[in-house]
Amino acid sequence: MNDIVIDMMLKYPSILPVNPQYTEFQGYLTINGIDYKLHIKQQLEKQQFQLTVDSPLQQFKDDIVNLECSSKSSNIVTFLDSLKEIISLKTTIQNNKNFTDAYKHILSEYVELREFYININKCSISQDLSLIKISHLDESDRQHELEIIVDVNKLQEIFKVHRHSLPEKEDGDLFQNSNSLKTIYEKFVSTIERLQYFFNSMDSLDHTCHILDPERPTTKDCYRRIGLDLTVSMVITLNPWNDACIPSIKFLGPGRSVDGFRQKVAENLINWQANANILDELLKLLELSSFPAKLKDKDKKDEILLCDVGECCICFSLRLNDKLPEIVCQNASCEQFFHKECLYQWLVSVNAKQSFNELNGQCPNCEKHISCPL
């Protein structure tokens, strides 16, 4: 081992020889805080070096070629010195960030949040300080969840709400990024308090009515599909951000069965009382004394059917992609239910005719006219 090789190994310890002749080396060259992988081979007959580099160094390809051509009579150390100087002039120093202050701020905010707000049900932080989970109980002991992610790479507004259990707002995000956990939590609590009428209304529907959809209602869901009888259901959608807003109501079922309900809604909607008990208002609207309880198997039709009442007549299941059948054949002797996706695929397969925004064809059960919106 000659002096030049010893000098190179002392100056560039991350680059090692790969053959006993010390004419070929590979390893990493550190420049401005970045490690570049390279392979160097000395071509003795040409008295110059051949350099093979990884992709980050390809941007300096022209400079490397010029250096290879001008490396005659130079040694490996001189060649590496020149290479390092060229790249160093064209790159910036990468400073390793110190996150100590950010971590101190995160822990300080977290400890202060837990100690100051005694109404927090649960509060936890991940080991890497990147995720904070908060659970809050409202005045009716409903549990509401909040997840906050932490971005230590940002100098400001490092806390961002990642997930929450509240209904979404159409006109923008509920929460703004902040440097303060208290600010986000106070916004969370005040929003929950504002939504109490909405939560109470949905709870009263869930406890009293036969809810077909969602299958497992959450505090984020703004609608309920309520079974009114074996063939008719009502979809009611509330605006959680405006208690005075009249709910959106849609009936699903055979035309002859839903026409009566639609007529009652049209006549009685003018008497709707905002902020009143939603169950009472719906009963008055539909001219009912009570909502039917969840239908039991013994209440269904006695005939042996290929599919149960309410199930899709094509796929023979109640839910498809978590959706219930919403199209009903209007033939009074049929009145079978269909998922929109199932009926669409059926009509396409039999070359149904398209008219404006719907497909028109024959019902797969009774072969009478049926249409499917596009």
Coordinates of C-alpha atoms in Angstrom, one line a residue:
M1 CA 0.0 0.0 0.0
N2 CA 1.6 3.3 -1.1
D3 CA 1.4 6.7 0.5
I4 CA -1.2 8.0 -1.9
V5 CA -3.6 5.2 -1.0
I6 CA -3.0 5.7 2.7
D7 CA -3.6 9.4 2.2
M8 CA -6.9 8.8 0.4
M9 CA -8.1 6.4 3.0
L10 CA -7.4 8.9 5.8
K11 CA -9.0 11.8 3.9
Y12 CA -11.9 9.8 2.4
P13 CA -12.6 6.8 4.8
S14 CA -15.9 6.0 3.2
I15 CA -14.3 5.1 -0.1
L16 CA -12.5 1.8 0.0
P17 CA -10.4 -0.2 -2.5
V18 CA -12.1 -3.2 -4.2
N19 CA -9.0 -4.8 -5.7
P20 CA -5.5 -5.6 -4.4
Q21 CA -3.9 -3.4 -7.0
Y22 CA -5.6 -0.3 -5.5
T23 CA -6.8 0.8 -8.9
E24 CA -10.5 0.5 -8.2
F25 CA -12.5 2.1 -5.4
Q26 CA -16.1 2.5 -4.4
G27 CA -18.0 4.1 -1.5
Y28 CA -19.5 7.4 -0.5
L29 CA -18.3 10.9 -1.0
T30 CA -19.8 13.5 1.5
I31 CA -20.3 16.9 0.0
N32 CA -22.3 19.7 1.8
G33 CA -23.9 17.2 4.1
I34 CA -25.1 14.8 1.4
D35 CA -23.6 11.3 0.7
Y36 CA -23.0 10.5 -3.0
K37 CA -22.4 6.9 -4.0
L38 CA -19.6 6.5 -6.6
H39 CA -17.3 4.0 -8.2
I40 CA -13.8 5.0 -9.4
K41 CA -11.6 3.0 -11.7
Q42 CA -8.0 4.1 -12.7
Q43 CA -7.2 3.3 -16.3
L44 CA -3.5 2.9 -16.2
E45 CA -3.1 2.8 -20.0
K46 CA -4.8 6.1 -20.4
Q47 CA -3.5 7.5 -17.2
Q48 CA -6.9 8.8 -16.2
F49 CA -9.8 7.9 -13.9
Q50 CA -13.3 6.6 -14.9
L51 CA -16.1 7.6 -12.6
T52 CA -19.4 5.8 -12.2
V53 CA -22.0 7.7 -10.1
D54 CA -25.6 7.2 -8.9
S55 CA -28.5 9.3 -10.1
P56 CA -28.1 12.3 -7.8
L57 CA -24.7 13.1 -9.4
Q58 CA -26.0 12.7 -13.0
Q59 CA -26.8 16.4 -13.0
F60 CA -23.1 17.1 -12.9
K61 CA -22.4 14.7 -15.8
D62 CA -20.7 17.3 -18.0
D63 CA -18.4 18.4 -15.2
I64 CA -17.5 14.8 -14.4
V65 CA -16.6 14.1 -18.1
N66 CA -14.3 17.2 -18.2
L67 CA -12.7 16.2 -14.9
E68 CA -12.0 12.6 -16.2
C69 CA -10.4 14.0 -19.4
S70 CA -8.2 16.4 -17.4
S71 CA -7.2 13.8 -14.7
K72 CA -4.0 12.7 -16.5
S73 CA -0.9 12.5 -14.3
S74 CA -3.1 13.1 -11.2
N75 CA -3.6 10.7 -8.3
I76 CA -6.7 9.4 -6.7
V77 CA -6.6 12.0 -3.9
T78 CA -6.2 14.9 -6.3
F79 CA -9.0 13.6 -8.4
L80 CA -11.4 13.3 -5.5
D81 CA -10.4 16.8 -4.2
S82 CA -11.3 18.2 -7.6
L83 CA -14.6 16.4 -7.8
K84 CA -15.5 17.5 -4.3
E85 CA -14.7 21.1 -5.1
I86 CA -16.7 21.1 -8.4
I87 CA -19.9 19.7 -6.8
S88 CA -19.5 21.7 -3.6
L89 CA -19.6 25.0 -5.6
K90 CA -22.9 23.9 -7.3
T91 CA -24.7 22.6 -4.2
T92 CA -25.8 24.2 -1.0
I93 CA -25.0 23.0 2.5
Q94 CA -27.7 20.8 4.0
N95 CA -28.1 21.6 7.7
N96 CA -29.6 18.9 9.9
K97 CA -32.7 20.4 11.6
N98 CA -32.8 20.5 15.3
F99 CA -36.3 19.6 16.5
T100 CA -35.7 20.0 20.2
D101 CA -37.6 23.3 20.5
A102 CA -40.5 21.9 18.5
Y103 CA -40.7 18.8 20.7
K104 CA -40.6 20.9 23.8
H105 CA -43.5 23.0 22.5
I106 CA -45.5 19.9 21.6
L107 CA -45.1 18.4 25.1
S108 CA -45.8 21.7 26.8
E109 CA -49.0 22.1 24.8
Y110 CA -50.1 18.5 25.5
V111 CA -49.4 18.7 29.3
E112 CA -51.2 22.1 29.5
L113 CA -54.2 20.7 27.6
R114 CA -54.6 17.7 29.9
E115 CA -54.2 19.7 33.1
F116 CA -56.3 22.7 32.2
Y117 CA -59.4 21.0 30.6
I118 CA -60.9 18.6 33.1
N119 CA -63.8 17.8 30.8
I120 CA -61.6 15.8 28.4
N121 CA -62.7 12.2 28.5
K122 CA -59.5 10.7 27.1
C123 CA -56.3 12.2 25.7
S124 CA -53.2 10.4 24.4
I125 CA -50.0 11.2 22.4
S126 CA -48.0 8.8 20.2
Q127 CA -44.4 7.9 21.2
D128 CA -43.0 9.9 18.3
L129 CA -45.2 12.9 19.2
S130 CA -46.7 12.9 15.7
L131 CA -50.3 12.1 16.7
I132 CA -52.6 13.3 19.5
K133 CA -56.0 11.7 20.1
I134 CA -58.7 13.4 22.2
S135 CA -62.1 12.1 23.3
H136 CA -64.9 14.4 24.6
L137 CA -68.3 13.6 26.2
D138 CA -71.1 16.1 25.5
E139 CA -74.0 16.9 27.8
S140 CA -75.8 13.7 26.7
D141 CA -72.7 11.5 27.2
R142 CA -72.2 11.1 23.5
Q143 CA -68.5 10.5 22.7
H144 CA -66.8 12.7 20.1
E145 CA -63.3 11.9 18.7
L146 CA -60.6 14.2 17.5
E147 CA -57.2 13.3 16.0
I148 CA -54.5 15.9 15.5
I149 CA -51.3 15.3 13.6
V150 CA -48.1 17.2 14.3
D151 CA -45.8 18.5 11.6
V152 CA -42.5 19.4 13.3
N153 CA -41.0 20.5 9.9
K154 CA -43.3 23.6 10.0
L155 CA -42.2 26.7 11.9
Q156 CA -45.8 27.8 12.5
E157 CA -49.2 26.1 12.8
I158 CA -47.7 22.7 13.5
F159 CA -51.0 21.2 14.8
K160 CA -53.5 20.0 12.1
V161 CA -56.8 18.2 12.6
H162 CA -56.5 14.9 10.8
R163 CA -59.8 13.3 11.6
H164 CA -62.9 14.1 13.7
S165 CA -66.3 12.7 14.4
L166 CA -68.4 15.8 13.5
P167 CA -70.4 16.3 10.3
E168 CA -68.5 18.0 7.5
K169 CA -69.1 21.6 6.5
E170 CA -69.7 22.3 2.9
D171 CA -68.3 25.8 2.8
G172 CA -64.8 24.8 4.2
D173 CA -62.8 23.1 6.9
L174 CA -64.1 23.2 10.4
F175 CA -60.6 23.6 11.9
Q176 CA -57.7 25.8 11.0
N177 CA -54.1 24.7 11.6
S178 CA -52.7 26.2 14.8
N179 CA -49.7 26.4 17.1
S180 CA -52.0 25.9 20.0
L181 CA -53.7 22.7 21.1
K182 CA -56.1 24.7 23.3
T183 CA -57.3 26.7 20.3
I184 CA -58.2 23.6 18.4
Y185 CA -59.8 21.8 21.3
E186 CA -61.9 24.9 22.3
K187 CA -63.1 25.1 18.7
F188 CA -64.0 21.4 18.9
V189 CA -66.0 21.7 22.1
S190 CA -67.8 24.9 20.9
T191 CA -68.8 23.1 17.7
I192 CA -70.2 20.1 19.6
E193 CA -72.2 22.5 21.8
R194 CA -73.6 24.2 18.7
L195 CA -74.6 20.8 17.2
Q196 CA -76.6 19.6 20.2
Y197 CA -80.0 20.0 18.5
F198 CA -78.7 18.0 15.5
F199 CA -77.3 15.2 17.6
N200 CA -80.5 15.0 19.8
S201 CA -82.7 14.9 16.7
M202 CA -80.7 12.1 15.1
D203 CA -80.7 10.1 18.4
S204 CA -84.5 10.4 18.7
L205 CA -84.8 9.0 15.1
D206 CA -82.4 6.2 15.9
H207 CA -84.2 5.2 19.1
T208 CA -87.7 5.4 17.7
C209 CA -87.7 4.5 14.0
H210 CA -86.8 1.6 11.9
I211 CA -83.5 2.9 10.5
L212 CA -82.5 1.2 7.2
D213 CA -79.5 3.3 6.4
P214 CA -76.8 4.0 7.6
E215 CA -76.4 0.5 9.0
R216 CA -74.4 1.8 11.9
P217 CA -75.1 5.6 12.2
T218 CA -72.4 7.9 13.5
T219 CA -72.3 11.5 14.6
K220 CA -71.0 12.4 11.1
D221 CA -74.1 11.1 9.3
C222 CA -76.6 13.8 8.4
Y223 CA -79.3 11.5 7.0
R224 CA -81.5 8.6 7.9
R225 CA -83.4 6.2 5.7
I226 CA -86.6 5.2 7.7
G227 CA -88.8 2.3 6.9
L228 CA -92.5 3.3 6.8
D229 CA -93.8 -0.1 5.6
L230 CA -92.7 -3.2 3.6
T231 CA -92.2 -1.2 0.4
V232 CA -91.9 2.5 1.3
S233 CA -89.0 4.2 3.0
M234 CA -88.2 7.9 3.7
V235 CA -84.8 9.5 3.4
I236 CA -84.6 12.5 5.7
T237 CA -81.5 14.8 5.6
L238 CA -80.8 17.4 8.2
N239 CA -78.6 20.5 7.9
P240 CA -76.5 20.3 11.1
W241 CA -75.4 23.9 10.8
N242 CA -78.9 25.4 10.5
D243 CA -81.5 24.2 13.0
A244 CA -84.1 26.4 11.4
C245 CA -83.7 24.7 8.0
I246 CA -86.5 22.4 7.0
P247 CA -85.1 18.8 6.4
S248 CA -84.8 17.4 2.9
I249 CA -87.3 14.5 2.6
K250 CA -87.4 11.9 -0.2
F251 CA -89.6 8.9 -0.5
L252 CA -88.5 5.6 -2.0
G253 CA -90.9 2.9 -3.2
P254 CA -93.6 2.1 -5.7
G255 CA -95.3 5.2 -7.1
R256 CA -98.8 4.3 -6.0
S257 CA -97.4 3.8 -2.5
V258 CA -95.4 7.0 -2.1
D259 CA -97.8 9.4 -3.8
G260 CA -99.9 9.6 -0.7
F261 CA -96.9 10.5 1.5
R262 CA -95.8 13.1 -1.0
Q263 CA -99.2 14.7 -1.0
K264 CA -99.3 14.9 2.8
V265 CA -95.8 16.5 2.9
A266 CA -96.8 19.1 0.3
E267 CA -99.9 20.0 2.2
N268 CA -98.4 20.1 5.7
L269 CA -94.9 21.4 5.2
I270 CA -96.1 25.0 5.7
N271 CA -96.8 24.1 9.4
W272 CA -93.3 22.8 10.1
Q273 CA -91.9 24.3 13.4
A274 CA -88.2 25.0 13.4
N275 CA -86.2 23.9 16.5
A276 CA -89.1 21.8 17.7
N277 CA -89.0 18.0 18.4
I278 CA -88.2 16.5 15.1
L279 CA -90.2 13.3 15.8
D280 CA -93.4 15.3 16.5
E281 CA -92.9 17.4 13.5
L282 CA -92.4 14.4 11.2
L283 CA -95.5 12.6 12.6
K284 CA -97.6 15.7 12.0
L285 CA -96.1 16.1 8.5
L286 CA -96.9 12.5 7.6
E287 CA -100.2 12.4 9.5
L288 CA -99.1 9.4 11.5
S289 CA -99.6 8.6 15.2
S290 CA -96.3 6.8 15.5
F291 CA -93.5 5.4 13.3
P292 CA -93.5 1.7 12.7
A293 CA -91.0 -0.3 14.7
K294 CA -88.3 -2.4 13.0
L295 CA -90.0 -5.0 10.9
K296 CA -89.6 -8.6 12.1
D297 CA -89.5 -11.7 9.9
K298 CA -93.0 -12.7 10.9
D299 CA -94.3 -9.4 9.6
K300 CA -93.0 -10.0 6.1
K301 CA -95.1 -11.6 3.3
D302 CA -95.8 -15.3 3.8
E303 CA -95.0 -16.3 0.3
I304 CA -91.7 -18.1 -0.3
L305 CA -89.7 -15.6 -2.4
L306 CA -86.3 -15.8 -4.1
C307 CA -85.4 -12.6 -2.4
D308 CA -86.7 -10.9 0.7
V309 CA -88.8 -7.8 0.6
G310 CA -86.4 -4.8 0.1
E311 CA -83.6 -6.8 -1.3
C312 CA -82.3 -6.3 -4.8
C313 CA -84.0 -8.5 -7.3
I314 CA -80.8 -8.9 -9.4
C315 CA -78.0 -9.5 -6.8
F316 CA -80.3 -10.8 -4.1
S317 CA -78.6 -8.8 -1.4
L318 CA -79.7 -5.8 0.7
R319 CA -76.5 -3.8 0.5
L320 CA -74.1 -3.2 -2.4
N321 CA -71.1 -1.1 -1.7
D322 CA -72.9 -0.1 1.5
K323 CA -75.9 1.2 -0.4
L324 CA -79.5 0.0 -0.2
P325 CA -81.7 -0.6 -3.3
E326 CA -83.3 2.7 -4.3
I327 CA -85.1 1.9 -7.6
V328 CA -88.5 0.2 -7.5
C329 CA -90.4 -1.3 -10.4
Q330 CA -93.6 0.8 -10.8
N331 CA -95.6 -2.2 -12.0
A332 CA -98.2 -2.8 -9.2
S333 CA -97.9 -6.6 -9.6
C334 CA -94.1 -6.5 -9.4
E335 CA -92.7 -3.6 -7.2
Q336 CA -89.3 -5.3 -7.0
F337 CA -86.3 -3.4 -5.6
F338 CA -83.0 -2.8 -7.4
H339 CA -79.7 -1.3 -6.7
K340 CA -79.0 1.5 -9.2
E341 CA -75.7 -0.2 -10.2
C342 CA -77.3 -3.6 -10.7
L343 CA -80.1 -2.2 -12.8
Y344 CA -77.8 -0.1 -14.9
Q345 CA -75.6 -3.1 -15.7
W346 CA -78.7 -5.2 -16.5
L347 CA -80.1 -2.6 -18.9
V348 CA -76.8 -2.0 -20.6
S349 CA -76.4 -5.8 -21.1
V350 CA -79.8 -6.0 -22.9
N351 CA -79.1 -2.9 -25.1
A352 CA -81.6 -0.6 -23.4
K353 CA -82.4 2.7 -24.9
Q354 CA -80.9 5.9 -23.5
S355 CA -83.2 8.9 -23.2
F356 CA -81.7 12.1 -21.8
N357 CA -80.3 11.2 -18.4
E358 CA -81.8 7.7 -18.0
L359 CA -81.8 4.2 -19.5
N360 CA -85.2 2.8 -20.4
G361 CA -85.8 -0.9 -20.8
Q362 CA -87.7 -3.9 -19.4
C363 CA -87.8 -4.9 -15.7
P364 CA -85.8 -8.2 -15.3
N365 CA -88.6 -9.6 -13.1
C366 CA -91.9 -8.6 -14.8
E367 CA -90.6 -7.4 -18.2
K368 CA -92.6 -4.2 -17.9
H369 CA -91.0 -0.7 -18.5
I370 CA -88.4 0.4 -16.0
S371 CA -85.9 3.3 -16.1
C372 CA -82.6 3.9 -14.4
P373 CA -81.0 7.3 -13.9
L374 CA -77.5 7.8 -15.3

